[in-house]
mmCIF file of N, CA and C in Angstrom:
data_model
loop_
_atom_site.group_PDB
_atom_site.id
_atom_site.type_symbol
_atom_site.label_atom_id
_atom_site.label_comp_id
_atom_site.label_asym_id
_atom_site.label_seq_id
_atom_site.Cartn_x
_atom_site.Cartn_y
_atom_site.Cartn_z
ATOM 1 N N MET R 6 -7.256 -7.807 -13.644
ATOM 2 C CA MET R 6 -6.108 -8.665 -13.629
ATOM 3 C C MET R 6 -6.192 -9.589 -14.852
ATOM 4 N N ILE R 7 -5.075 -9.748 -15.536
ATOM 5 C CA ILE R 7 -5.024 -10.603 -16.707
ATOM 6 C C ILE R 7 -4.504 -11.962 -16.271
ATOM 7 N N GLY R 8 -5.325 -12.978 -16.421
ATOM 8 C CA GLY R 8 -4.887 -14.330 -16.046
ATOM 9 C C GLY R 8 -4.388 -14.358 -14.620
ATOM 10 N N ASN R 9 -3.214 -14.872 -14.434
ATOM 11 C CA ASN R 9 -2.602 -14.985 -13.096
ATOM 12 C C ASN R 9 -1.646 -13.851 -12.790
ATOM 13 N N ILE R 10 -1.564 -12.844 -13.648
ATOM 14 C CA ILE R 10 -0.624 -11.763 -13.449
ATOM 15 C C ILE R 10 -1.142 -10.834 -12.355
ATOM 16 N N GLN R 11 -0.243 -10.454 -11.437
ATOM 17 C CA GLN R 11 -0.628 -9.550 -10.359
ATOM 18 C C GLN R 11 0.551 -8.650 -9.995
ATOM 19 N N ASN R 12 0.233 -7.522 -9.415
ATOM 20 C CA ASN R 12 1.238 -6.617 -8.907
ATOM 21 C C ASN R 12 1.579 -7.101 -7.487
ATOM 22 N N TYR R 13 2.785 -7.540 -7.290
ATOM 23 C CA TYR R 13 3.204 -8.113 -6.015
ATOM 24 C C TYR R 13 2.976 -7.136 -4.850
ATOM 25 N N PHE R 14 3.082 -5.840 -5.104
ATOM 26 C CA PHE R 14 2.953 -4.868 -4.037
ATOM 27 C C PHE R 14 1.512 -4.772 -3.489
ATOM 28 N N GLU R 15 0.530 -5.208 -4.263
ATOM 29 C CA GLU R 15 -0.858 -5.054 -3.813
ATOM 30 C C GLU R 15 -1.125 -5.692 -2.462
ATOM 31 N N HIS R 16 -0.761 -6.932 -2.292
ATOM 32 C CA HIS R 16 -1.063 -7.584 -1.020
ATOM 33 C C HIS R 16 -0.216 -7.022 0.106
ATOM 34 N N LEU R 17 1.020 -6.601 -0.193
ATOM 35 C CA LEU R 17 1.845 -5.974 0.851
ATOM 36 C C LEU R 17 1.242 -4.666 1.308
ATOM 37 N N VAL R 18 0.739 -3.874 0.370
ATOM 38 C CA VAL R 18 0.120 -2.598 0.711
ATOM 39 C C VAL R 18 -1.138 -2.798 1.539
ATOM 40 N N TYR R 19 -2.012 -3.726 1.122
ATOM 41 C CA TYR R 19 -3.237 -3.967 1.910
ATOM 42 C C TYR R 19 -2.901 -4.492 3.299
ATOM 43 N N ASP R 20 -1.889 -5.360 3.409
ATOM 44 C CA ASP R 20 -1.511 -5.847 4.726
ATOM 45 C C ASP R 20 -1.012 -4.702 5.616
ATOM 46 N N ARG R 21 -0.220 -3.813 5.046
ATOM 47 C CA ARG R 21 0.303 -2.671 5.820
ATOM 48 C C ARG R 21 -0.833 -1.727 6.222
ATOM 49 N N ILE R 22 -1.758 -1.475 5.311
ATOM 50 C CA ILE R 22 -2.900 -0.612 5.611
ATOM 51 C C ILE R 22 -3.695 -1.187 6.773
ATOM 52 N N ARG R 23 -3.999 -2.484 6.696
ATOM 53 C CA ARG R 23 -4.745 -3.137 7.785
ATOM 54 C C ARG R 23 -3.996 -2.999 9.104
ATOM 55 N N GLN R 24 -2.707 -3.255 9.088
ATOM 56 C CA GLN R 24 -1.889 -3.202 10.283
ATOM 57 C C GLN R 24 -1.937 -1.791 10.926
ATOM 58 N N VAL R 25 -1.737 -0.777 10.107
ATOM 59 C CA VAL R 25 -1.726 0.595 10.607
ATOM 60 C C VAL R 25 -3.083 1.007 11.144
ATOM 61 N N LEU R 26 -4.163 0.683 10.414
ATOM 62 C CA LEU R 26 -5.493 1.060 10.872
ATOM 63 C C LEU R 26 -5.868 0.352 12.170
ATOM 64 N N VAL R 27 -5.502 -0.899 12.303
ATOM 65 C CA VAL R 27 -5.781 -1.622 13.551
ATOM 66 C C VAL R 27 -4.987 -1.019 14.700
ATOM 67 N N GLU R 28 -3.712 -0.722 14.457
ATOM 68 C CA GLU R 28 -2.882 -0.102 15.514
ATOM 69 C C GLU R 28 -3.455 1.240 15.952
ATOM 70 N N ARG R 29 -4.015 1.989 15.014
ATOM 71 C CA ARG R 29 -4.587 3.306 15.319
ATOM 72 C C ARG R 29 -5.994 3.204 15.898
ATOM 73 N N GLY R 30 -6.598 2.010 15.833
ATOM 74 C CA GLY R 30 -7.957 1.836 16.296
ATOM 75 C C GLY R 30 -8.991 2.347 15.321
ATOM 76 N N ASP R 31 -8.591 2.521 14.067
ATOM 77 C CA ASP R 31 -9.511 2.999 13.042
ATOM 78 C C ASP R 31 -10.353 1.850 12.490
ATOM 79 N N GLU R 32 -11.497 2.213 11.930
ATOM 80 C CA GLU R 32 -12.375 1.232 11.319
ATOM 81 C C GLU R 32 -11.766 0.705 10.009
ATOM 82 N N LEU R 33 -11.968 -0.567 9.777
ATOM 83 C CA LEU R 33 -11.447 -1.165 8.540
ATOM 84 C C LEU R 33 -12.533 -1.042 7.448
ATOM 85 N N ASP R 34 -12.722 0.168 6.976
ATOM 86 C CA ASP R 34 -13.715 0.477 5.971
ATOM 87 C C ASP R 34 -13.105 0.133 4.592
ATOM 88 N N THR R 35 -13.794 -0.740 3.855
ATOM 89 C CA THR R 35 -13.254 -1.202 2.568
ATOM 90 C C THR R 35 -13.041 -0.059 1.582
ATOM 91 N N ALA R 36 -13.978 0.864 1.474
ATOM 92 C CA ALA R 36 -13.835 1.960 0.528
ATOM 93 C C ALA R 36 -12.636 2.830 0.885
ATOM 94 N N HIS R 37 -12.459 3.118 2.172
ATOM 95 C CA HIS R 37 -11.339 3.913 2.618
ATOM 96 C C HIS R 37 -10.029 3.190 2.351
ATOM 97 N N MET R 38 -10.004 1.880 2.640
ATOM 98 C CA MET R 38 -8.818 1.088 2.411
ATOM 99 C C MET R 38 -8.458 1.051 0.919
ATOM 100 N N ASP R 39 -9.471 0.967 0.056
ATOM 101 C CA ASP R 39 -9.217 0.982 -1.389
ATOM 102 C C ASP R 39 -8.631 2.317 -1.818
ATOM 103 N N ASP R 40 -9.156 3.408 -1.262
ATOM 104 C CA ASP R 40 -8.606 4.742 -1.594
ATOM 105 C C ASP R 40 -7.135 4.823 -1.145
ATOM 106 N N LEU R 41 -6.852 4.350 0.057
ATOM 107 C CA LEU R 41 -5.476 4.364 0.542
ATOM 108 C C LEU R 41 -4.568 3.515 -0.327
ATOM 109 N N ALA R 42 -5.045 2.358 -0.699
ATOM 110 C CA ALA R 42 -4.237 1.459 -1.533
ATOM 111 C C ALA R 42 -3.936 2.079 -2.900
ATOM 112 N N CYS R 43 -4.902 2.738 -3.487
ATOM 113 C CA CYS R 43 -4.678 3.384 -4.790
ATOM 114 C C CYS R 43 -3.581 4.435 -4.695
ATOM 115 N N VAL R 44 -3.660 5.294 -3.671
ATOM 116 C CA VAL R 44 -2.662 6.342 -3.500
ATOM 117 C C VAL R 44 -1.292 5.700 -3.238
ATOM 118 N N ALA R 45 -1.234 4.729 -2.379
ATOM 119 C CA ALA R 45 0.032 4.084 -2.029
ATOM 120 C C ALA R 45 0.624 3.367 -3.220
ATOM 121 N N LEU R 46 -0.179 2.606 -3.937
ATOM 122 C CA LEU R 46 0.328 1.845 -5.074
ATOM 123 C C LEU R 46 0.847 2.744 -6.203
ATOM 124 N N ASN R 47 0.245 3.926 -6.338
ATOM 125 C CA ASN R 47 0.738 4.870 -7.345
ATOM 126 C C ASN R 47 2.119 5.427 -6.978
ATOM 127 N N ARG R 48 2.532 5.270 -5.729
ATOM 128 C CA ARG R 48 3.852 5.724 -5.281
ATOM 129 C C ARG R 48 4.927 4.667 -5.454
ATOM 130 N N LEU R 49 4.510 3.455 -5.772
ATOM 131 C CA LEU R 49 5.451 2.334 -5.843
ATOM 132 C C LEU R 49 5.643 1.864 -7.286
ATOM 133 N N PRO R 50 6.837 1.360 -7.573
ATOM 134 C CA PRO R 50 7.044 0.789 -8.903
ATOM 135 C C PRO R 50 6.275 -0.536 -8.995
ATOM 136 N N PRO R 51 5.607 -0.821 -10.094
ATOM 137 C CA PRO R 51 4.903 -2.091 -10.187
ATOM 138 C C PRO R 51 5.891 -3.265 -10.263
ATOM 139 N N ARG R 52 5.543 -4.352 -9.646
ATOM 140 C CA ARG R 52 6.340 -5.591 -9.716
ATOM 141 C C ARG R 52 5.365 -6.693 -10.070
ATOM 142 N N TYR R 53 5.249 -6.938 -11.353
ATOM 143 C CA TYR R 53 4.288 -7.925 -11.810
ATOM 144 C C TYR R 53 4.887 -9.323 -11.761
ATOM 145 N N VAL R 54 4.081 -10.241 -11.254
ATOM 146 C CA VAL R 54 4.491 -11.629 -11.157
ATOM 147 C C VAL R 54 3.302 -12.517 -11.515
ATOM 148 N N ARG R 55 3.617 -13.728 -11.898
ATOM 149 C CA ARG R 55 2.546 -14.717 -12.094
ATOM 150 C C ARG R 55 2.269 -15.434 -10.782
ATOM 151 N N PHE R 56 3.344 -15.784 -10.087
ATOM 152 C CA PHE R 56 3.244 -16.474 -8.829
ATOM 153 C C PHE R 56 4.181 -15.767 -7.840
ATOM 154 N N SER R 57 3.663 -15.402 -6.690
ATOM 155 C CA SER R 57 4.482 -14.641 -5.714
ATOM 156 C C SER R 57 5.720 -15.421 -5.300
ATOM 157 N N VAL R 58 5.639 -16.715 -5.290
ATOM 158 C CA VAL R 58 6.828 -17.519 -4.891
ATOM 159 C C VAL R 58 7.975 -17.286 -5.877
ATOM 160 N N ASP R 59 7.680 -16.973 -7.139
ATOM 161 C CA ASP R 59 8.739 -16.686 -8.095
ATOM 162 C C ASP R 59 9.608 -15.526 -7.649
ATOM 163 N N LEU R 60 8.990 -14.528 -7.064
ATOM 164 C CA LEU R 60 9.713 -13.348 -6.625
ATOM 165 C C LEU R 60 10.330 -13.569 -5.265
ATOM 166 N N THR R 61 9.588 -14.120 -4.356
ATOM 167 C CA THR R 61 10.077 -14.237 -2.969
ATOM 168 C C THR R 61 11.298 -15.112 -2.841
ATOM 169 N N THR R 62 11.423 -16.090 -3.693
ATOM 170 C CA THR R 62 12.606 -16.972 -3.590
ATOM 171 C C THR R 62 13.877 -16.302 -4.093
ATOM 172 N N ARG R 63 13.750 -15.202 -4.819
ATOM 173 C CA ARG R 63 14.924 -14.526 -5.355
ATOM 174 C C ARG R 63 15.314 -13.279 -4.564
ATOM 175 N N LEU R 64 14.552 -12.901 -3.557
ATOM 176 C CA LEU R 64 14.839 -11.679 -2.813
ATOM 177 C C LEU R 64 15.832 -11.921 -1.692
ATOM 178 N N THR R 65 16.768 -10.996 -1.561
ATOM 179 C CA THR R 65 17.711 -11.054 -0.442
ATOM 180 C C THR R 65 17.109 -10.353 0.762
ATOM 181 N N ASP R 66 17.759 -10.458 1.902
ATOM 182 C CA ASP R 66 17.288 -9.737 3.090
ATOM 183 C C ASP R 66 17.258 -8.235 2.845
ATOM 184 N N GLU R 67 18.251 -7.741 2.114
ATOM 185 C CA GLU R 67 18.289 -6.304 1.788
ATOM 186 C C GLU R 67 17.132 -5.905 0.902
ATOM 187 N N ASP R 68 16.776 -6.780 -0.059
ATOM 188 C CA ASP R 68 15.624 -6.520 -0.918
ATOM 189 C C ASP R 68 14.345 -6.426 -0.099
ATOM 190 N N TRP R 69 14.185 -7.340 0.860
ATOM 191 C CA TRP R 69 12.993 -7.347 1.713
ATOM 192 C C TRP R 69 12.933 -6.063 2.545
ATOM 193 N N GLU R 70 14.058 -5.650 3.088
ATOM 194 C CA GLU R 70 14.098 -4.410 3.859
ATOM 195 C C GLU R 70 13.647 -3.236 3.006
ATOM 196 N N LEU R 71 14.200 -3.144 1.787
ATOM 197 C CA LEU R 71 13.851 -2.053 0.910
ATOM 198 C C LEU R 71 12.367 -2.079 0.554
ATOM 199 N N ILE R 72 11.864 -3.238 0.192
ATOM 200 C CA ILE R 72 10.442 -3.345 -0.168
ATOM 201 C C ILE R 72 9.552 -2.963 0.999
ATOM 202 N N ASN R 73 9.857 -3.469 2.198
ATOM 203 C CA ASN R 73 9.036 -3.137 3.355
ATOM 204 C C ASN R 73 9.099 -1.645 3.692
ATOM 205 N N ARG R 74 10.267 -1.038 3.523
ATOM 206 C CA ARG R 74 10.412 0.410 3.775
ATOM 207 C C ARG R 74 9.614 1.178 2.744
ATOM 208 N N GLN R 75 9.698 0.787 1.462
ATOM 209 C CA GLN R 75 8.943 1.474 0.398
ATOM 210 C C GLN R 75 7.452 1.388 0.643
ATOM 211 N N VAL R 76 6.971 0.211 1.044
ATOM 212 C CA VAL R 76 5.541 0.014 1.289
ATOM 213 C C VAL R 76 5.119 0.877 2.478
ATOM 214 N N ALA R 77 5.889 0.866 3.563
ATOM 215 C CA ALA R 77 5.544 1.656 4.736
ATOM 216 C C ALA R 77 5.485 3.142 4.395
ATOM 217 N N GLU R 78 6.464 3.626 3.638
ATOM 218 C CA GLU R 78 6.494 5.031 3.251
ATOM 219 C C GLU R 78 5.328 5.371 2.359
ATOM 220 N N ALA R 79 4.978 4.514 1.432
ATOM 221 C CA ALA R 79 3.867 4.754 0.522
ATOM 222 C C ALA R 79 2.545 4.781 1.270
ATOM 223 N N VAL R 80 2.361 3.876 2.208
ATOM 224 C CA VAL R 80 1.134 3.846 2.999
ATOM 225 C C VAL R 80 1.055 5.080 3.911
ATOM 226 N N ASP R 81 2.153 5.454 4.516
ATOM 227 C CA ASP R 81 2.171 6.667 5.332
ATOM 228 C C ASP R 81 1.777 7.878 4.496
ATOM 229 N N TYR R 82 2.341 7.969 3.292
ATOM 230 C CA TYR R 82 2.015 9.067 2.375
ATOM 231 C C TYR R 82 0.508 9.077 2.059
ATOM 232 N N ALA R 83 -0.014 7.869 1.776
ATOM 233 C CA ALA R 83 -1.436 7.740 1.446
ATOM 234 C C ALA R 83 -2.332 8.181 2.602
ATOM 235 N N LEU R 84 -1.938 7.800 3.819
ATOM 236 C CA LEU R 84 -2.717 8.210 5.016
ATOM 237 C C LEU R 84 -2.703 9.739 5.167
ATOM 238 N N ARG R 85 -1.531 10.346 5.007
ATOM 239 C CA ARG R 85 -1.443 11.798 5.130
ATOM 240 C C ARG R 85 -2.252 12.487 4.025
ATOM 241 N N THR R 86 -2.137 11.975 2.815
ATOM 242 C CA THR R 86 -2.793 12.606 1.657
ATOM 243 C C THR R 86 -4.327 12.515 1.790
ATOM 244 N N THR R 87 -4.816 11.320 2.097
ATOM 245 C CA THR R 87 -6.278 11.179 2.209
ATOM 246 C C THR R 87 -6.818 11.957 3.396
ATOM 247 N N ARG R 88 -6.086 12.039 4.475
ATOM 248 C CA ARG R 88 -6.526 12.837 5.642
ATOM 249 C C ARG R 88 -6.593 14.308 5.255
ATOM 250 N N ARG R 89 -5.558 14.800 4.587
ATOM 251 C CA ARG R 89 -5.516 16.202 4.168
ATOM 252 C C ARG R 89 -6.664 16.513 3.214
ATOM 253 N N ARG R 90 -6.916 15.623 2.257
ATOM 254 C CA ARG R 90 -7.989 15.840 1.291
ATOM 255 C C ARG R 90 -9.355 15.857 1.981
ATOM 256 N N SER R 91 -9.504 14.949 2.952
ATOM 257 C CA SER R 91 -10.765 14.900 3.707
ATOM 258 C C SER R 91 -10.978 16.163 4.509
ATOM 259 N N GLU R 92 -9.916 16.675 5.118
ATOM 260 C CA GLU R 92 -10.016 17.942 5.882
ATOM 261 C C GLU R 92 -10.356 19.100 4.980
ATOM 262 N N LEU R 93 -9.796 19.129 3.774
ATOM 263 C CA LEU R 93 -10.103 20.204 2.829
ATOM 264 C C LEU R 93 -11.564 20.155 2.426
ATOM 265 N N ARG R 94 -12.069 18.951 2.166
ATOM 266 C CA ARG R 94 -13.479 18.822 1.790
ATOM 267 C C ARG R 94 -14.381 19.286 2.941
ATOM 268 N N MET R 95 -14.022 18.944 4.166
ATOM 269 C CA MET R 95 -14.826 19.365 5.312
ATOM 270 C C MET R 95 -14.815 20.865 5.469
ATOM 271 N N ASP R 96 -13.649 21.498 5.226
ATOM 272 C CA ASP R 96 -13.556 22.952 5.298
ATOM 273 C C ASP R 96 -14.437 23.622 4.239
ATOM 274 N N GLU R 97 -14.526 23.004 3.054
ATOM 275 C CA GLU R 97 -15.337 23.571 2.004
ATOM 276 C C GLU R 97 -16.828 23.520 2.333
ATOM 277 N N VAL R 98 -17.223 22.510 3.060
ATOM 278 C CA VAL R 98 -18.626 22.342 3.431
ATOM 279 C C VAL R 98 -19.041 23.352 4.482
ATOM 280 N N GLU R 99 -18.135 23.695 5.375
ATOM 281 C CA GLU R 99 -18.463 24.625 6.467
ATOM 282 C C GLU R 99 -18.611 25.998 5.992
#
């Protein structure tokens, strides 16, 4: 991270990952969560901000709905992708 610049989606993605894993009863493994976040963030357009309040004050309800839907879809994709890759690796070992 350069100075105070951050991708606004990062904390939304991590929050969604935590939520889904807790709902599923899965372990909150940091390495696994990082893998999921990388896959999910690569599916989203970057939204760089210095201060999150700068963005949040300008978003409409429709913008929030879109952002939350995009994050949910990206995290779902990441979960499916990492699960599939893990299953492929296990098949190769057997």
